[in-house]
PDB file of C-alpha atoms in Angstrom:
ATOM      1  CA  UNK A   1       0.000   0.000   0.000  1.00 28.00           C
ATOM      2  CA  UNK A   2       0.995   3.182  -0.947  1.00 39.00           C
ATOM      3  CA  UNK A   3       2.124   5.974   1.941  1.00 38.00           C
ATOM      4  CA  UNK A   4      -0.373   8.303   1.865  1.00 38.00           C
ATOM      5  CA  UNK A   5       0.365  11.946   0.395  1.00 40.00           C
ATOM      6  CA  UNK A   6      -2.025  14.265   1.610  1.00 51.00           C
ATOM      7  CA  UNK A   7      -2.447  15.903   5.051  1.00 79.00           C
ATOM      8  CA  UNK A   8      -0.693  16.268   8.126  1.00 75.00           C
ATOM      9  CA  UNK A   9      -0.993  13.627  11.123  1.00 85.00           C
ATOM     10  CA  UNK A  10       1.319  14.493  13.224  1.00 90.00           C
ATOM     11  CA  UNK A  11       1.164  17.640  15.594  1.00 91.00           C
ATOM     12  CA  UNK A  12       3.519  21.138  15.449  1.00 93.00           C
ATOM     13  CA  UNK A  13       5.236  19.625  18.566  1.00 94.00           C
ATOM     14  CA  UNK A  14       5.132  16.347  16.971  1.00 94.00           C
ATOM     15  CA  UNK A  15       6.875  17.485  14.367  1.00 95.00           C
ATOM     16  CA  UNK A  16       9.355  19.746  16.347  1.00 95.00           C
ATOM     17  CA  UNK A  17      10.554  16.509  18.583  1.00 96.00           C
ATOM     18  CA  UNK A  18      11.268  14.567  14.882  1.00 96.00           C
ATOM     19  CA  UNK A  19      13.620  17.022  13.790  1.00 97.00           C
ATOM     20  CA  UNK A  20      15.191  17.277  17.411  1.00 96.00           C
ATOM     21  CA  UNK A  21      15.747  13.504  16.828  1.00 96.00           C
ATOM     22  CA  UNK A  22      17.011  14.036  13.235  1.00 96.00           C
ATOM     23  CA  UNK A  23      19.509  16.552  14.183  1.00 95.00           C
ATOM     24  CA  UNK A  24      20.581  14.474  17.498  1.00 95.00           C
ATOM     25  CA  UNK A  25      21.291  11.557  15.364  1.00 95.00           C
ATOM     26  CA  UNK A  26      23.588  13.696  13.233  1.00 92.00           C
ATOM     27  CA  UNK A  27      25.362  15.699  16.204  1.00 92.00           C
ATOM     28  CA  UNK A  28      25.650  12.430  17.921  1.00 92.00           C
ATOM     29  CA  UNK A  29      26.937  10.290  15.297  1.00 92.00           C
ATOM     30  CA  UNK A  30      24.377   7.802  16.856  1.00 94.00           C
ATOM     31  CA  UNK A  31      21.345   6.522  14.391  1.00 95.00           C
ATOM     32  CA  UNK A  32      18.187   6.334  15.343  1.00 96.00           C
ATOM     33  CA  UNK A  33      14.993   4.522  15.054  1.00 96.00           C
ATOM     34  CA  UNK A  34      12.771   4.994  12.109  1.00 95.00           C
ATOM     35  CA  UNK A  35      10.310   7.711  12.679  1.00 96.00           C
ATOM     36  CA  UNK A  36       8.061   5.870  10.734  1.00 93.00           C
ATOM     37  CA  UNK A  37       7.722   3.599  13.384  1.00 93.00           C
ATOM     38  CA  UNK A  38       6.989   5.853  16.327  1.00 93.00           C
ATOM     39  CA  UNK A  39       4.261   7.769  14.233  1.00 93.00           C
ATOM     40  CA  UNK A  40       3.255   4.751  12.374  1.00 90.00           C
ATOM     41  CA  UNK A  41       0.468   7.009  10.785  1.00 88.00           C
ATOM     42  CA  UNK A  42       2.830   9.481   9.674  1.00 93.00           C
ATOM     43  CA  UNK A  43       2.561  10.792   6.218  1.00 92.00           C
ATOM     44  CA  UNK A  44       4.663  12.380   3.510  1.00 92.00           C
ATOM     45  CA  UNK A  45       2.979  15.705   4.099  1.00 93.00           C
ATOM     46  CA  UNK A  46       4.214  15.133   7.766  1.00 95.00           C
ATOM     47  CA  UNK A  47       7.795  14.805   6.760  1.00 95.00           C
ATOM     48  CA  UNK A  48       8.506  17.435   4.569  1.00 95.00           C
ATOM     49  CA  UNK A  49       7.336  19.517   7.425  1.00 95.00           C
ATOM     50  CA  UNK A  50      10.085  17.891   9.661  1.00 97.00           C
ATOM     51  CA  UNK A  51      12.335  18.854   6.513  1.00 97.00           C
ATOM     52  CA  UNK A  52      11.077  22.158   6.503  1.00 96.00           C
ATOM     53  CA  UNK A  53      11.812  22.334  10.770  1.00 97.00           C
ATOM     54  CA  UNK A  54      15.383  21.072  10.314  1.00 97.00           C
ATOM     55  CA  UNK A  55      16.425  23.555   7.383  1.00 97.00           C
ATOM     56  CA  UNK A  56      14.666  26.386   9.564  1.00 97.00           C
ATOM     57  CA  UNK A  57      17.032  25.539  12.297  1.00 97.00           C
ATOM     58  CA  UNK A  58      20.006  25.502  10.335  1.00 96.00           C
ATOM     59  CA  UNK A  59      19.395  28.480   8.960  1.00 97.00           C
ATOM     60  CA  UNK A  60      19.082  30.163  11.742  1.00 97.00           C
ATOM     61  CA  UNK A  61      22.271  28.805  12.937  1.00 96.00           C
ATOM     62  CA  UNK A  62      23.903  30.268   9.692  1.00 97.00           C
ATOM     63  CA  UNK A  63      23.619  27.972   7.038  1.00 97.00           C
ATOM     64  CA  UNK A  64      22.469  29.447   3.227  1.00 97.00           C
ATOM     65  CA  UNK A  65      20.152  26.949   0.974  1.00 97.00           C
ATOM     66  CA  UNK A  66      22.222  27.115  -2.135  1.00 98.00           C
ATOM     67  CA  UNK A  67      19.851  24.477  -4.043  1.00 98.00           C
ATOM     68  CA  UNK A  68      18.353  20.846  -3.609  1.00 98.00           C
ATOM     69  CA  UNK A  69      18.763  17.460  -4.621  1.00 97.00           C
ATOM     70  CA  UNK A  70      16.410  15.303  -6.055  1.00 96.00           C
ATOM     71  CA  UNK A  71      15.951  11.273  -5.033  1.00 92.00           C
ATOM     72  CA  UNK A  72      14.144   8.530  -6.071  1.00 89.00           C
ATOM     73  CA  UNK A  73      14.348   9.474  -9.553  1.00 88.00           C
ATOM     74  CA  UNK A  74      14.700   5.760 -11.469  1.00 80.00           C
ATOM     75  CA  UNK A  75      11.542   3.316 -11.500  1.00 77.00           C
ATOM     76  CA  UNK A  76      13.466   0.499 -10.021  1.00 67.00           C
ATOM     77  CA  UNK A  77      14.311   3.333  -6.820  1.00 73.00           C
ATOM     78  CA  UNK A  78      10.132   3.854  -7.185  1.00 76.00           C
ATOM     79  CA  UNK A  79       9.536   0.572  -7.217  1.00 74.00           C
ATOM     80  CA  UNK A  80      11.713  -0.349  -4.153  1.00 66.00           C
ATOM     81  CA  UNK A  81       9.839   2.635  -1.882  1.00 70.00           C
ATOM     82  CA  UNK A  82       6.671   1.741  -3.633  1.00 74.00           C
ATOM     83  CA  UNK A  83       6.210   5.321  -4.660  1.00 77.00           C
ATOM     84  CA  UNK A  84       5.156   7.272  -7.719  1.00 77.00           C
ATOM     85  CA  UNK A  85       7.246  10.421  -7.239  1.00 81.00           C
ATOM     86  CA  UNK A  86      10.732  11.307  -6.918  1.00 90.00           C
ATOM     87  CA  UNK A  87      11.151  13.425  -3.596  1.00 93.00           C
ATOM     88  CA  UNK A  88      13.223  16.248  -2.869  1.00 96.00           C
ATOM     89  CA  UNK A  89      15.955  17.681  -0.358  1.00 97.00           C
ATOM     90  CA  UNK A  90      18.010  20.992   0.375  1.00 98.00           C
ATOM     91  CA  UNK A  91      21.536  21.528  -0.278  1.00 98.00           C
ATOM     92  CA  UNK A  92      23.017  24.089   2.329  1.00 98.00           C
ATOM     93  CA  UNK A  93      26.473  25.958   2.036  1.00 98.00           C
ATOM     94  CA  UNK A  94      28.059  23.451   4.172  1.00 96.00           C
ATOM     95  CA  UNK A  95      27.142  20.319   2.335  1.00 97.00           C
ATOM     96  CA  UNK A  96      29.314  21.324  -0.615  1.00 98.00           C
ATOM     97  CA  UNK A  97      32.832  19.975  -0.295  1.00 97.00           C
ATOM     98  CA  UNK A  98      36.032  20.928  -3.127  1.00 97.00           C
ATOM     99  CA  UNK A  99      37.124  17.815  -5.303  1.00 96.00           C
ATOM    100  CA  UNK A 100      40.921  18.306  -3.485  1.00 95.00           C
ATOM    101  CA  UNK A 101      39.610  18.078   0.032  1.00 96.00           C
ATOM    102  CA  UNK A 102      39.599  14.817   1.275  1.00 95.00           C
ATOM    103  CA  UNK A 103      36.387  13.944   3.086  1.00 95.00           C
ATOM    104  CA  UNK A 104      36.147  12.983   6.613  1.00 93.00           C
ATOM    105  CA  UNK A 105      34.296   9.054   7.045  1.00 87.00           C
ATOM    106  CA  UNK A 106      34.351   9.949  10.328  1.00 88.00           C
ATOM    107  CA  UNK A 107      32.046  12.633  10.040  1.00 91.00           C
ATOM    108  CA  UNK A 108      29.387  10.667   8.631  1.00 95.00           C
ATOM    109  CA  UNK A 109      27.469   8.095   9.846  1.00 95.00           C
ATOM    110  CA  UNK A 110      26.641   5.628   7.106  1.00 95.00           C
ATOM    111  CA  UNK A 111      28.359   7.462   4.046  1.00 96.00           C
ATOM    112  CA  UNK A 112      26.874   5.984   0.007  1.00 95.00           C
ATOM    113  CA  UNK A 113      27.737   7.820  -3.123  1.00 96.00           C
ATOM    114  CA  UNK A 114      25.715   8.224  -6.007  1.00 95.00           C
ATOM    115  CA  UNK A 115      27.149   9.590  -9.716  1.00 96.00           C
ATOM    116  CA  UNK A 116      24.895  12.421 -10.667  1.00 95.00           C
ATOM    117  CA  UNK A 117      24.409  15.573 -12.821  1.00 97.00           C
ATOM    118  CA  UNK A 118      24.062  18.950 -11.174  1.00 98.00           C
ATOM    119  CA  UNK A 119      22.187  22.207 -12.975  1.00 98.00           C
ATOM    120  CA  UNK A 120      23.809  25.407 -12.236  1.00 98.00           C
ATOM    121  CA  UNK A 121      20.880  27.906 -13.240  1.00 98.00           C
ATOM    122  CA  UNK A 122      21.743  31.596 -14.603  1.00 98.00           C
ATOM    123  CA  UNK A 123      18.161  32.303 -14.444  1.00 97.00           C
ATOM    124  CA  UNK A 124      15.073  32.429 -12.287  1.00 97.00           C
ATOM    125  CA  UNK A 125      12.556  30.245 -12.757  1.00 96.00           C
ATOM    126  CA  UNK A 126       8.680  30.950 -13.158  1.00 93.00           C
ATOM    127  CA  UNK A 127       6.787  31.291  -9.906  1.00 88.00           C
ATOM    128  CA  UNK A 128       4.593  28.044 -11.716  1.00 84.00           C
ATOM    129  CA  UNK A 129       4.000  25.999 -14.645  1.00 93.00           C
ATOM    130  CA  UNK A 130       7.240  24.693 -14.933  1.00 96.00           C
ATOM    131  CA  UNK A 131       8.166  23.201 -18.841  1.00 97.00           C
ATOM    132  CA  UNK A 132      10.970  21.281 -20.145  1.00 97.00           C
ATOM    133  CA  UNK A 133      11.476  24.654 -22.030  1.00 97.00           C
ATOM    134  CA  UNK A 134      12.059  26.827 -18.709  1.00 97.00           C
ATOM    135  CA  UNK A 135      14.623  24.553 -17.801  1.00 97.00           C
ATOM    136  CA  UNK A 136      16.579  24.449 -20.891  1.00 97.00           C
ATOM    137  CA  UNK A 137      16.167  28.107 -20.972  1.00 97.00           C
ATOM    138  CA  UNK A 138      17.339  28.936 -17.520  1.00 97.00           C
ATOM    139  CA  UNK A 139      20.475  26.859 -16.794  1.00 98.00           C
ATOM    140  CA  UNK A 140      23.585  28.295 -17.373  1.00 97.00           C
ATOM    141  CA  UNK A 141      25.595  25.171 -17.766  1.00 97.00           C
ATOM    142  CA  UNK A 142      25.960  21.696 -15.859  1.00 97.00           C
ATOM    143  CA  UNK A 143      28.536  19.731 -13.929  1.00 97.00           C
ATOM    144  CA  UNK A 144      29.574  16.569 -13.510  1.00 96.00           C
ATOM    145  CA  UNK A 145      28.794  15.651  -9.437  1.00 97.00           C
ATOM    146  CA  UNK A 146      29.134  13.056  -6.703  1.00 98.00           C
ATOM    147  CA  UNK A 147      26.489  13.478  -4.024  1.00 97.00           C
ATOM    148  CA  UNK A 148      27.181  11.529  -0.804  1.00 97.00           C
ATOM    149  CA  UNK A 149      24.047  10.614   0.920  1.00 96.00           C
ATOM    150  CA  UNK A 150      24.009   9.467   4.575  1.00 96.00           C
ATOM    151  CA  UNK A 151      21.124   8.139   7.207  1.00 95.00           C
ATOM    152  CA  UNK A 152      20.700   9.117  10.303  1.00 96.00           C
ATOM    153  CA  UNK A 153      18.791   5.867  10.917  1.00 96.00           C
ATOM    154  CA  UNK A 154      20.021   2.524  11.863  1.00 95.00           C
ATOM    155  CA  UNK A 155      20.950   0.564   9.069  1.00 94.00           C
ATOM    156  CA  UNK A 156      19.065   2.432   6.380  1.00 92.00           C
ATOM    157  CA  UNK A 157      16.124   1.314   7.535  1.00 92.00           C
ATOM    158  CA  UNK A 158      13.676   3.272   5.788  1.00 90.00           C
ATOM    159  CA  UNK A 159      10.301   4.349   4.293  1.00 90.00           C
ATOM    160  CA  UNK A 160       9.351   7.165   1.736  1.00 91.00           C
ATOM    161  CA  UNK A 161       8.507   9.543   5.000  1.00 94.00           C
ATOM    162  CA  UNK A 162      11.565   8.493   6.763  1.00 95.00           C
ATOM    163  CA  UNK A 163      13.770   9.573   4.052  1.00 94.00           C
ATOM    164  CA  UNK A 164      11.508  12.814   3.130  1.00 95.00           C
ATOM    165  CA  UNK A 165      12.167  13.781   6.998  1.00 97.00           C
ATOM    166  CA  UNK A 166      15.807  13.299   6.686  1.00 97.00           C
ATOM    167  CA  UNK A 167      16.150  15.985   3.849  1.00 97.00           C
ATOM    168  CA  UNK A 168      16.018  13.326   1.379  1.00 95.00           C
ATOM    169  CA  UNK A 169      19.571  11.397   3.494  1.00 95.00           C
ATOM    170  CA  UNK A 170      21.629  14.352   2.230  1.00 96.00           C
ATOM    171  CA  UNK A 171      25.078  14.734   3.748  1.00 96.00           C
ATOM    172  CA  UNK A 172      27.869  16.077   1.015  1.00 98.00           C
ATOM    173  CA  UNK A 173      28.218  17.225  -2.717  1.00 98.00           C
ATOM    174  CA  UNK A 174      31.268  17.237  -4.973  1.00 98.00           C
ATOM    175  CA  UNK A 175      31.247  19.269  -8.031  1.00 98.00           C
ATOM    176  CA  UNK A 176      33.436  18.943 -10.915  1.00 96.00           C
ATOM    177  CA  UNK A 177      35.480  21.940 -11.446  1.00 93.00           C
ATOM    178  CA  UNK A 178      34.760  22.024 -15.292  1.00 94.00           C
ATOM    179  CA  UNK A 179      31.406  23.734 -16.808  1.00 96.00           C
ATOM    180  CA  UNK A 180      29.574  22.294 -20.001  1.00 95.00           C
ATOM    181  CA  UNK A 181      26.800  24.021 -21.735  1.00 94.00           C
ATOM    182  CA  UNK A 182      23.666  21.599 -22.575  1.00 92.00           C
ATOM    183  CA  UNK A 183      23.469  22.837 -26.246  1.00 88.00           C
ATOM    184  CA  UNK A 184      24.283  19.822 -28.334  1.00 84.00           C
ATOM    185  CA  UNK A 185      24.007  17.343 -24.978  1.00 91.00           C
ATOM    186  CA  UNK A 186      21.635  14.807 -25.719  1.00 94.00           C
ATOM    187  CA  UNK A 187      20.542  15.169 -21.594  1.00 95.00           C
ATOM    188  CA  UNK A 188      18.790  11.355 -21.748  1.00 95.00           C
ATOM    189  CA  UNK A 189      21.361   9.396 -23.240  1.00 95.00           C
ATOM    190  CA  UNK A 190      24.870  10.103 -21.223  1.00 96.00           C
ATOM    191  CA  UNK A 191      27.044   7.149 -20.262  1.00 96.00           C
ATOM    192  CA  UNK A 192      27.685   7.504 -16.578  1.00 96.00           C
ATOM    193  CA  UNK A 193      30.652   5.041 -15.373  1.00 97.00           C
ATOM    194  CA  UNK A 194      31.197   4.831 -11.180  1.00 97.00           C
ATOM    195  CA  UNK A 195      34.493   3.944  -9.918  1.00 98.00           C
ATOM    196  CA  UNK A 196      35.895   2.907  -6.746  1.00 98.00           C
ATOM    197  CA  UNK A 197      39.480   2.350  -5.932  1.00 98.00           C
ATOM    198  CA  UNK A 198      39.728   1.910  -9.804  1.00 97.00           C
ATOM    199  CA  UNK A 199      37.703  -0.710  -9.901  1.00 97.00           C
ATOM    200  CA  UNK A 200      34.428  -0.188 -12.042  1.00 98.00           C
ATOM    201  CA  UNK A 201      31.178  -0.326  -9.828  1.00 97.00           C
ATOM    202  CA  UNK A 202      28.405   0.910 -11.327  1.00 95.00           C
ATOM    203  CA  UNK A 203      27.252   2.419 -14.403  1.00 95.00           C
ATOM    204  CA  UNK A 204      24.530   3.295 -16.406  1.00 94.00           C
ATOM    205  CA  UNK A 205      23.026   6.253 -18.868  1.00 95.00           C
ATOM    206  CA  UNK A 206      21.181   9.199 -17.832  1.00 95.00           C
ATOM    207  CA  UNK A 207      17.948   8.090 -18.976  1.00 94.00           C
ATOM    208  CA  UNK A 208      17.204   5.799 -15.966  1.00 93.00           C
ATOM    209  CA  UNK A 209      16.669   9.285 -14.343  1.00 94.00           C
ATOM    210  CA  UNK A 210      12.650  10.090 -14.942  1.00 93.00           C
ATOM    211  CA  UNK A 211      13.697   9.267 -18.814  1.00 94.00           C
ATOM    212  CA  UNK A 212      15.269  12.694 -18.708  1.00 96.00           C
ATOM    213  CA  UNK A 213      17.162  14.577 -16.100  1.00 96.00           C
ATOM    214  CA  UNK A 214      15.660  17.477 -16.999  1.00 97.00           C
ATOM    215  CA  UNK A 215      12.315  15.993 -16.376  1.00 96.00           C
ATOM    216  CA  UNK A 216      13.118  15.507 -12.777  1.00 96.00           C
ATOM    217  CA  UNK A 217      14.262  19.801 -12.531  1.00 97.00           C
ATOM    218  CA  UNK A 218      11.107  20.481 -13.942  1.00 97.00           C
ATOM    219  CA  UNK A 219       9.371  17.842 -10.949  1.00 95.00           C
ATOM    220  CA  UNK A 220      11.461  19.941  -8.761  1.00 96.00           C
ATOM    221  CA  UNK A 221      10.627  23.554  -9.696  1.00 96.00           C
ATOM    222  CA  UNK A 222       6.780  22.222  -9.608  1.00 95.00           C
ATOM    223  CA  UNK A 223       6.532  20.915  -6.457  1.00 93.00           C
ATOM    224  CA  UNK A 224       8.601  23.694  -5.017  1.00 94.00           C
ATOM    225  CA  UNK A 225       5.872  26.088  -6.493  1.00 91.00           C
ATOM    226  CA  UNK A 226       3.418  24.299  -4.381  1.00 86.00           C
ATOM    227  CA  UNK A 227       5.325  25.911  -1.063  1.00 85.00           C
ATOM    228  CA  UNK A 228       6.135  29.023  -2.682  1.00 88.00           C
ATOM    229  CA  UNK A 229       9.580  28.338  -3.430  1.00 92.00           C
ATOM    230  CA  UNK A 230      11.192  29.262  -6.565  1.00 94.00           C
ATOM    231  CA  UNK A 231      14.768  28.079  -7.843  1.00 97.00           C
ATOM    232  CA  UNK A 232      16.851  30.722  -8.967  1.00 97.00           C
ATOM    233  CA  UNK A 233      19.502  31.922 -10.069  1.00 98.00           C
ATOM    234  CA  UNK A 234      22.734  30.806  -9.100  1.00 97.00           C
ATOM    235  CA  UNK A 235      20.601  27.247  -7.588  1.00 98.00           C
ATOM    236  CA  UNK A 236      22.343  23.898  -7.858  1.00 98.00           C
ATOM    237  CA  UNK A 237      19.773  21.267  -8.251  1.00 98.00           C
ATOM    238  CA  UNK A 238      20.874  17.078  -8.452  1.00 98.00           C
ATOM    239  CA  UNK A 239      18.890  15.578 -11.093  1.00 96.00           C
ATOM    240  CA  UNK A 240      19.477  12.276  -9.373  1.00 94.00           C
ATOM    241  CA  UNK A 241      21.734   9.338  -9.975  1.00 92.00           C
ATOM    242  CA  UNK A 242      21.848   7.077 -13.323  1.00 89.00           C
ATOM    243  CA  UNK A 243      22.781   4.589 -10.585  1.00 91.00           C
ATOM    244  CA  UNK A 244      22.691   2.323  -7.622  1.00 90.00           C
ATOM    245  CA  UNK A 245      24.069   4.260  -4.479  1.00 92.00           C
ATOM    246  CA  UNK A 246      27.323   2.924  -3.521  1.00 95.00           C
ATOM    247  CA  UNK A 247      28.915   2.592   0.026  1.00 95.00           C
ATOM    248  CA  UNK A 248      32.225   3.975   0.823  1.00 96.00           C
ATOM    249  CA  UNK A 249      34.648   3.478   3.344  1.00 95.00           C
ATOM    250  CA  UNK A 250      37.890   5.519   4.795  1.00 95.00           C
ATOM    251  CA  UNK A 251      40.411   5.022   2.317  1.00 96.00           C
ATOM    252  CA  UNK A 252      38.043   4.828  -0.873  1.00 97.00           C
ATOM    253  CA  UNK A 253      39.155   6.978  -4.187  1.00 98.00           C
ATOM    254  CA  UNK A 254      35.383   7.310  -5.789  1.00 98.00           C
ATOM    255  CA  UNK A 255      35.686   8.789  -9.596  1.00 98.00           C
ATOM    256  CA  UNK A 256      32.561   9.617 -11.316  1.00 97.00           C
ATOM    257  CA  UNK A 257      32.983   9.950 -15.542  1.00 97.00           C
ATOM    258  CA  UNK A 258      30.540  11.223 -17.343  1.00 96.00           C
ATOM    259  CA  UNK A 259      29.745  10.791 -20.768  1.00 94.00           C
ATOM    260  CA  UNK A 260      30.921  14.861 -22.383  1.00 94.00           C
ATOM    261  CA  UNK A 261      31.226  16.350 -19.074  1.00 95.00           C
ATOM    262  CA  UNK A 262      34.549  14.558 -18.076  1.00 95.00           C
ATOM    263  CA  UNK A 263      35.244  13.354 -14.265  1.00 97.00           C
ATOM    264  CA  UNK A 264      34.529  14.011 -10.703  1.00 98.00           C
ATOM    265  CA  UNK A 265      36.720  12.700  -8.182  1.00 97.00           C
ATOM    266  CA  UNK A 266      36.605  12.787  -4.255  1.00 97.00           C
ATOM    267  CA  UNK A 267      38.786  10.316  -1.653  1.00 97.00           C
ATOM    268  CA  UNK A 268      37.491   9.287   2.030  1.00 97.00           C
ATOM    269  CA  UNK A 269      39.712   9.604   4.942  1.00 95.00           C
TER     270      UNK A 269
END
């Protein structure tokens, strides 16, 4: 059966103790229990307003929302959740990490990588009514990325809301340093080869992403309009990965090529 969609369950101070738990689990290096299973009623409507709680607090700590990631963006990913719809996280200043600075396993709790394309956009959006067009329109160029996703619950135990609440597992991003333009990029049919210590681990073609990753920006933009949120310029938005997420460990070299945008490399510690 499908997670339900629509409404809120849970309460405002409900919703305030999830994200306390969320960001305890993170501080703490400690996982936690799925959320999912102490509101077992709790719906996706419920967890983006966790989201929503968490960012708020980071933000007022300091942090700037310099885009979002998309997840859950290939059918057999859909299939798995037993969901219809991609879902969506923020990106904040400090997730972004430089291709020559080594990344602390440490500092992560259960640390997978995924090969993925990221839109840089030179352009606002419209407020609503999103189209393929807008897309093309308003990004200024792409970049070949690595987005390291973490859980802050046990195992990766998880459900659609689970992961929703957890700002869609987010934890790191590594852009490639080198900027392509998408004129002439045919956007759905871009090798994508993963590697690990050298060794070949995943690949696959950017079509497994909603057929299109352009499809999935346009998702984005559309269900950000349904909040009020626009993506503007200067946003980086993950289209989502072409493949299986991958885990790493200290030590690990992870190289992502991509079909005409070249490489993105990061190394554990």
């Amino acid at each position: 059966m499908k997670t339900p969609t629509a409404g809120r369950v849970l309460g405002d101070e409900e919703v305030r103790e999830a994200a306390d738990r969320l960001l305890g689990a993170e501080r703490s290096g400690k996982p936690i229990g799925q959320l999912s299973q102490a509101h077992p009623g709790m719906s996706v409507a419920d967890a983006y307003a966790v989201q929503r709680e968490g960012i708020r607090r980071r933000l007022a700590a300091g942090a700037v929302v310099r885009g979002y990631k998309i997840g859950l963006t290939s059918a057999a990913m859909q299939r798995m959740m037993d969901v219809d719809e991609p879902d969506y996280g923020h990106l904040l200043d400090d997730m972004f990490v430089l291709e020559t600075v080594p990344l602390p396993a440490g500092a992560l709790l259960q640390p997978r990588v995924e090969p993925e394309l990221a839109f840089v956009l030179g352009r606002d959006l419209p407020e609503g009514g999103i189209t393929v067009a807008d897309v093309l329109r308003c990004t200024d160029f792409l970049l070949p990325c690595l987005e390291i996703i973490d859980s802050r619950y046990d195992g990766w135990r998880i459900t659609l809301p689970d992961t929703v609440a957890d700002n869609a597992s987010s934890a790191r991003v590594v852009l490639g340093g080198v900027p392509c333009s998408l004129r002439r990029l045919d956007l759905a049919a871009l090798g994508v080869v993963l590697r690990v210590n050298g060794r070949i681990v995943e690949s696959g073609a950017s079509g497994a992403v909603l057929g299109n990753p352009v499809n999935a920006v346009v998702w984005l933009a559309n269900a950000l309009a349904g909040h009020g949120v626009r993506l503007l310029a200067g946003d980086v938005v993950l289209s989502g990965s072409a493949t299986r997420a991958v885990d790493v460990r200290p030590g690990d070299h992870v190289e992502a090529v991509t079909e005409d945008l070249g490489a993105v490399r990061t190394r554990f510690i």
